[in-house]
Short mmCIF file of C-alpha atoms in Angstrom, two decimals:
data_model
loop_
_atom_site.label_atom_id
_atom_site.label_comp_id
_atom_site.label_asym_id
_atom_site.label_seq_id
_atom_site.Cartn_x
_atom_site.Cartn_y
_atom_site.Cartn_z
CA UNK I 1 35.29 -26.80 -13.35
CA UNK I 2 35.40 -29.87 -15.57
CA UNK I 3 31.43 -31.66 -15.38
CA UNK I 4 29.83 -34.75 -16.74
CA UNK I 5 26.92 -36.32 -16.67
CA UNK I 6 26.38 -39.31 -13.95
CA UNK I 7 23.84 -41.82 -12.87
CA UNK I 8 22.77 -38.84 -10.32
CA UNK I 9 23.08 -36.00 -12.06
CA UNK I 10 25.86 -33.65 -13.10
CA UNK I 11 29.59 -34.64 -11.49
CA UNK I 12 32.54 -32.07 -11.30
CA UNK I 13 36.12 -33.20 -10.85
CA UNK I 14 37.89 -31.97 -8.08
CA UNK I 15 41.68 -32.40 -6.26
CA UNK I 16 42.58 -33.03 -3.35
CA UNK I 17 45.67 -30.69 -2.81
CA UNK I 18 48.88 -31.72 -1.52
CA UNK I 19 50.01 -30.54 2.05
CA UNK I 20 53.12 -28.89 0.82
CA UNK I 21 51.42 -26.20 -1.15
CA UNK I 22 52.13 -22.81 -0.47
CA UNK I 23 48.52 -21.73 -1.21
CA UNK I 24 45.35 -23.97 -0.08
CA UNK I 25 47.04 -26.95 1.18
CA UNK I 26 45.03 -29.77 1.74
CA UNK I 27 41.59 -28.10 0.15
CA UNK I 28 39.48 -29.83 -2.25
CA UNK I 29 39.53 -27.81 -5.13
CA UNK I 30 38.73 -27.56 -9.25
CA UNK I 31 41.88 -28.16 -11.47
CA UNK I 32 43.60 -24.48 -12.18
CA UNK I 33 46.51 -22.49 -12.23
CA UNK I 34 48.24 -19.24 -13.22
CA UNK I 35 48.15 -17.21 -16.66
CA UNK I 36 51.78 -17.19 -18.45
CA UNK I 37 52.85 -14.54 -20.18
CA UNK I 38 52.91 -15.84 -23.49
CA UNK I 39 49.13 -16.68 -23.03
CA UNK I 40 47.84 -13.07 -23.44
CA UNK I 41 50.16 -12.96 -27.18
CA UNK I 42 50.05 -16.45 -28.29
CA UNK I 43 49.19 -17.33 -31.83
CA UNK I 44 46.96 -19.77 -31.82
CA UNK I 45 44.47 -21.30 -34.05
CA UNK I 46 40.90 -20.70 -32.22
CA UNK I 47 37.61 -22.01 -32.19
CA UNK I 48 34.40 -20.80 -30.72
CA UNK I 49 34.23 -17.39 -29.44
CA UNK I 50 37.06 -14.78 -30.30
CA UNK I 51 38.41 -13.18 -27.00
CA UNK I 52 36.53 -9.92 -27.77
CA UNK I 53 33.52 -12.34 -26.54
CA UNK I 54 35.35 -13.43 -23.44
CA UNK I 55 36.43 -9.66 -22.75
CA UNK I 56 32.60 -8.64 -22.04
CA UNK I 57 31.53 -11.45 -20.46
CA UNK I 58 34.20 -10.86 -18.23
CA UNK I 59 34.33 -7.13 -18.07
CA UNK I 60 37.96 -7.29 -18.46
CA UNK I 61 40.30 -6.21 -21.81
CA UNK I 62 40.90 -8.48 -24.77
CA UNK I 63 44.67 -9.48 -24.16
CA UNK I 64 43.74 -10.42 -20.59
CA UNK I 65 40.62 -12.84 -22.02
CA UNK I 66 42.55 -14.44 -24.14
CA UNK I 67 45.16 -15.21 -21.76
CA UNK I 68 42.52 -16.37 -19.06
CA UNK I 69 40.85 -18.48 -22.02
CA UNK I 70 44.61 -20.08 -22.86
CA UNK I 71 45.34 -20.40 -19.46
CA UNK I 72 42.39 -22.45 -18.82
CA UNK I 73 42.92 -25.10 -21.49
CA UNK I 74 46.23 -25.23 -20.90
CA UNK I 75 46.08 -25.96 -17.08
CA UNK I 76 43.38 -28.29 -17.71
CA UNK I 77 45.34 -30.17 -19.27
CA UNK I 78 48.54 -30.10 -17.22
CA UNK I 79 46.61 -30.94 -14.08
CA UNK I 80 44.39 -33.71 -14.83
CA UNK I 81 45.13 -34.47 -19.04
CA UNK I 82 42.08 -33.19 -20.31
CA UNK I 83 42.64 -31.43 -23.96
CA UNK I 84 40.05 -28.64 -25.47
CA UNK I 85 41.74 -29.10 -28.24
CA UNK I 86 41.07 -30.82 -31.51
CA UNK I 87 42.53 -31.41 -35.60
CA UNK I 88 39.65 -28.95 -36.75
CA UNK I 89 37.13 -26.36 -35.47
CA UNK I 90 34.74 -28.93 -34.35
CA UNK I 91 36.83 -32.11 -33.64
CA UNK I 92 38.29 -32.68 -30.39
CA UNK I 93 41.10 -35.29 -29.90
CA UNK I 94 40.57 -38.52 -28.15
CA UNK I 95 43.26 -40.36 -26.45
CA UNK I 96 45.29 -37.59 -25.11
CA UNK I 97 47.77 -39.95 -23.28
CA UNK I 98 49.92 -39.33 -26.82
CA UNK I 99 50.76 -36.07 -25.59
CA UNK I 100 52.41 -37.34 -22.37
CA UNK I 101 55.61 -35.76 -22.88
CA UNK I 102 54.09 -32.40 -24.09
CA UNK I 103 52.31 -32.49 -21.25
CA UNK I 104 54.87 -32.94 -18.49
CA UNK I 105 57.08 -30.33 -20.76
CA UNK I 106 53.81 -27.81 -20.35
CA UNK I 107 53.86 -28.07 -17.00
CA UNK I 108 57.67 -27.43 -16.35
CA UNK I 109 57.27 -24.42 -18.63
CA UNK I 110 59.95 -25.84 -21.12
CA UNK I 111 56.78 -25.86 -23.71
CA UNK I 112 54.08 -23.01 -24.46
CA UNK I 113 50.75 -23.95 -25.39
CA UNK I 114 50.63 -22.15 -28.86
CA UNK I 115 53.83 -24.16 -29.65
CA UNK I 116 52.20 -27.33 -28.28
CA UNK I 117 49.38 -27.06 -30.09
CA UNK I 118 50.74 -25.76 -33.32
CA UNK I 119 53.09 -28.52 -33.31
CA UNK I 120 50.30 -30.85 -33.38
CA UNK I 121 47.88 -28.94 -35.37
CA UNK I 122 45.52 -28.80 -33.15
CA UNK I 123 43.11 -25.85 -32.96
CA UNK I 124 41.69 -24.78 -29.18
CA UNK I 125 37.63 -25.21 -29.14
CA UNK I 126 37.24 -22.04 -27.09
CA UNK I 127 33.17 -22.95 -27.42
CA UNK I 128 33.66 -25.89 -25.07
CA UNK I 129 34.11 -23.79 -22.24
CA UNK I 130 31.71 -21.24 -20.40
CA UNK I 131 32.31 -18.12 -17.42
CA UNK I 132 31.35 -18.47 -14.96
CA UNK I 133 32.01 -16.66 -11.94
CA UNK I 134 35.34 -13.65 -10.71
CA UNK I 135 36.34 -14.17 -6.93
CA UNK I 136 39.93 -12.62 -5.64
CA UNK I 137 41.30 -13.35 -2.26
CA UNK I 138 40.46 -10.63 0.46
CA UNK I 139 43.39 -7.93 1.71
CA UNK I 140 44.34 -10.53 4.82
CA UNK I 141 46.00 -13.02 2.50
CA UNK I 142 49.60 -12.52 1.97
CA UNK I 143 49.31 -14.65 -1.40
CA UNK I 144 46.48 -12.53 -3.39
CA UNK I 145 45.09 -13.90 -6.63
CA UNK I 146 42.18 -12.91 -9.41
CA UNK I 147 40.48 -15.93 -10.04
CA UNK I 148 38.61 -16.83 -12.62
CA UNK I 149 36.21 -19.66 -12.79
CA UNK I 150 35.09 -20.95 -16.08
CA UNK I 151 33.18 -24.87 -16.73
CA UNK I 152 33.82 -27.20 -19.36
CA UNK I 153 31.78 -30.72 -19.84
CA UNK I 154 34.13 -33.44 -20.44
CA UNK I 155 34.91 -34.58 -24.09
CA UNK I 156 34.00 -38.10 -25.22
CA UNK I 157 36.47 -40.25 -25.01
CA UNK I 158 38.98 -38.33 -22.70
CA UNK I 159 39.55 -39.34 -19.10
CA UNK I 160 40.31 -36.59 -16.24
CA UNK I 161 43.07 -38.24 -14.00
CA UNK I 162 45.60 -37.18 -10.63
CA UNK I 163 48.97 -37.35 -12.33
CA UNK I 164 49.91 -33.83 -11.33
CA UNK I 165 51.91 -33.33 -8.42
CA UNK I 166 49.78 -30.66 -6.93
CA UNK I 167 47.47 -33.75 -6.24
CA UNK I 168 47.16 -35.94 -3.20
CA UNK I 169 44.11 -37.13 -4.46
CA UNK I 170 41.27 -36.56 -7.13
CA UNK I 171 37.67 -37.95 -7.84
CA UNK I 172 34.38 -37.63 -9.64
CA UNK I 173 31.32 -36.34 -7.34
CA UNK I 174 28.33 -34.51 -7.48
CA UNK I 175 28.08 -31.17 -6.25
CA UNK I 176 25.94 -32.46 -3.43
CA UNK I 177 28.20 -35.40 -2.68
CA UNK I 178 30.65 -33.12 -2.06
CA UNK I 179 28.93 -30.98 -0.27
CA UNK I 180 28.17 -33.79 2.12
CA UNK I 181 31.70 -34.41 2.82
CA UNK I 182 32.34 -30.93 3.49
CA UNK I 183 29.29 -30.78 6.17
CA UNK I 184 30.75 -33.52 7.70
CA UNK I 185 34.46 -32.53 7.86
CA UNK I 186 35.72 -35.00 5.37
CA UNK I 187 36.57 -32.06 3.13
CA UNK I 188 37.77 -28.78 3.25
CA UNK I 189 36.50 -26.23 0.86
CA UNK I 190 37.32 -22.77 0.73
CA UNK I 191 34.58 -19.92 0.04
CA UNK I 192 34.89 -19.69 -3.31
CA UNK I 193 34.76 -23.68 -3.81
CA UNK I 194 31.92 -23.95 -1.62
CA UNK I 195 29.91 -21.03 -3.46
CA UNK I 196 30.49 -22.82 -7.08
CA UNK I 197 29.12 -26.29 -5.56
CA UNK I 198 26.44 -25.02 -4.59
CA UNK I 199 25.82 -23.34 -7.77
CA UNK I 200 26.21 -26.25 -9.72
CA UNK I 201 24.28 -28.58 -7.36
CA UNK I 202 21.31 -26.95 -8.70
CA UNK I 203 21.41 -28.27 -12.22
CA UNK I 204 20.37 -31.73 -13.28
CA UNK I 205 22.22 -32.19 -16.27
CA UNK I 206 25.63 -30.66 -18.13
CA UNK I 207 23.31 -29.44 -20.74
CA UNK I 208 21.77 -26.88 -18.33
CA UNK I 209 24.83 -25.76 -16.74
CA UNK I 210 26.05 -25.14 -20.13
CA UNK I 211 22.68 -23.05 -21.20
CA UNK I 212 23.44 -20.90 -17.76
CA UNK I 213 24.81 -17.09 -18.88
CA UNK I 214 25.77 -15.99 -15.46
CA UNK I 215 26.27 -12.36 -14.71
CA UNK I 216 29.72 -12.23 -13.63
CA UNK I 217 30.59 -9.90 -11.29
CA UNK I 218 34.16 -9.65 -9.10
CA UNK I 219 33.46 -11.02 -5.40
CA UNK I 220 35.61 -10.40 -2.69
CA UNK I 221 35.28 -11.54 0.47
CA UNK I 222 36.12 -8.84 3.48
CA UNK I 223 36.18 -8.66 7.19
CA UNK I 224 33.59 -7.02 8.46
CA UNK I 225 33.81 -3.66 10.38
CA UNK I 226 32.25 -4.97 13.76
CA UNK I 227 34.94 -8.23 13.96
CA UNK I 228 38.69 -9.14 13.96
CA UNK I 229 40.71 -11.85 12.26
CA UNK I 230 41.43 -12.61 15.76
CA UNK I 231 38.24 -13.19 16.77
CA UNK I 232 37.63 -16.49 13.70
CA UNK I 233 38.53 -14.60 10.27
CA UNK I 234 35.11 -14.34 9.65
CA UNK I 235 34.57 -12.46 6.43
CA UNK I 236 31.49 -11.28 4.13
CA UNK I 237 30.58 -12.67 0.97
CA UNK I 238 27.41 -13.32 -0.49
CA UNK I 239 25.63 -16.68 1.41
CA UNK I 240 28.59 -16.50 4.04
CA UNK I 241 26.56 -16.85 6.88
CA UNK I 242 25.48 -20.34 5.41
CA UNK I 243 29.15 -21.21 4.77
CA UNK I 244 30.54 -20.23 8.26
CA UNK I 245 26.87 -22.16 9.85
CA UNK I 246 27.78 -25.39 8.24
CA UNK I 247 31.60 -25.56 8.37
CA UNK I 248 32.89 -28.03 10.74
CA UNK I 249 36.31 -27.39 9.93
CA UNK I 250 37.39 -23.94 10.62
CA UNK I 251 40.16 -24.95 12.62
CA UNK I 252 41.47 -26.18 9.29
CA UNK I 253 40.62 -23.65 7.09
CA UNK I 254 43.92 -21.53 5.71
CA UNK I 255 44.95 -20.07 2.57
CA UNK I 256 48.37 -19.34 1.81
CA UNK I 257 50.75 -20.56 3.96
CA UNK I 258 52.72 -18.60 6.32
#
């Protein structure tokens, strides 16, 4: 969840998907992706705290921090060209347009992000980023994933854009604004979208989200014992009730593609 400061508060970027995805298609959603393999081994040059840190915050063992930690910069950058990166430990870069070709090469795979950034010398500011929250998709979904939700304020200088092909569309808005668009059926957010909106709509600045040490515990939404997936895929999670009451758009509402 990349955030920055606006006139009305705090604003988080979010994508529009593109209809031919085979998970989500069409959602509004934060910028993400999968963990490589090399992310969990890479040799990196690190700033901020060491993936012991990340392990207990995220209850989960040191290889698999660092790889969630990697993973997160480096998709961050592939899908919308932000860089946690910088030439020293508390330097970020600025223009990151530079790195166009590493970039597209990142996103093919044909470039890892240790290479990529020790290429550049560039060392990863693992302190610019903060965990927040563990959901995984429920038993229904064919296409299950372990997803891990971190937030990052967006460095001076840098601008988030769509030039990722997952992307129909992308903009700046404040959790509420979005929020709004998802009452009234301009937007479709799944749960775990929905439930990190309306955690960050209750912050006024990027300051405070950043000051926020959430407990982090895995979520997974189920179907409850006394209803079907037949009868609306309604499932339990915490605040689902409010979800469910103020979707308008549960006609539309699908994860992975079948």
């Amino acid at each position: 969840m990349l955030v920055r400061d606006g006139a009305s508060g705090p604003e988080v970027f979010l994508q529009r998907r593109v209809n031919a995805m085979a998970f989500a298609a069409g959602m509004t959603v934060f910028p993400g992706g999968g963990v490589d393999a090399s992310d969990a081994t890479a040799d990196i040059a690190w700033a901020g705290p060491d993936p012991a840190w990340w392990s207990r915050a995220f209850g989960i063992s040191e290889p698999r921090a660092q790889a969630l930690v990697c993973a997160a910069v480096r998709e961050t950058f592939e899908e919308c060209g932000v860089l946690l990166a910088g030439p020293t430990a508390d330097t970020l870069v600025g223009d990151t347009t530079v790195y166009h070709e590493a970039r597209a090469a990142l996103e093919k795979r044909e470039l890892s992000l240790a290479a990529f950034l020790g290429h550049e010398n560039l060392v990863l500011r693992a302190d610019l980023l903060r965990p927040w929250a563990n959901w995984i998709t429920p038993v229904i979904e064919p296409r299950r994933y372990d997803t891990y939700f971190f937030v990052a304020v967006l460095p001076e200088g840098q601008l988030a854009d769509g030039a990722t092909s997952e992307a129909a569309a992308v903009h700046w808005r404040t959790p509420g604004e979005a929020l709004t668009r998802w009452r009234a059926g301009e937007d479709i957010l799944l749960p775990p979208t929905w439930a990190q909106l309306d955690s960050l709509s209750r912050f006024g600045s990027t300051a405070d989200i950043l000051a926020v040490e959430p407990r982090i515990e895995p979520i997974m939404p189920v179907v409850p014992a006394d209803r079907t997936v037949g009868e609306g895929a309604f499932l339990a999670f915490p605040d689902a009730a409010r979800y469910f009451s103020d979707n308008p758009a549960l006609g539309d509402l699908r994860g992975s593609a079948r």
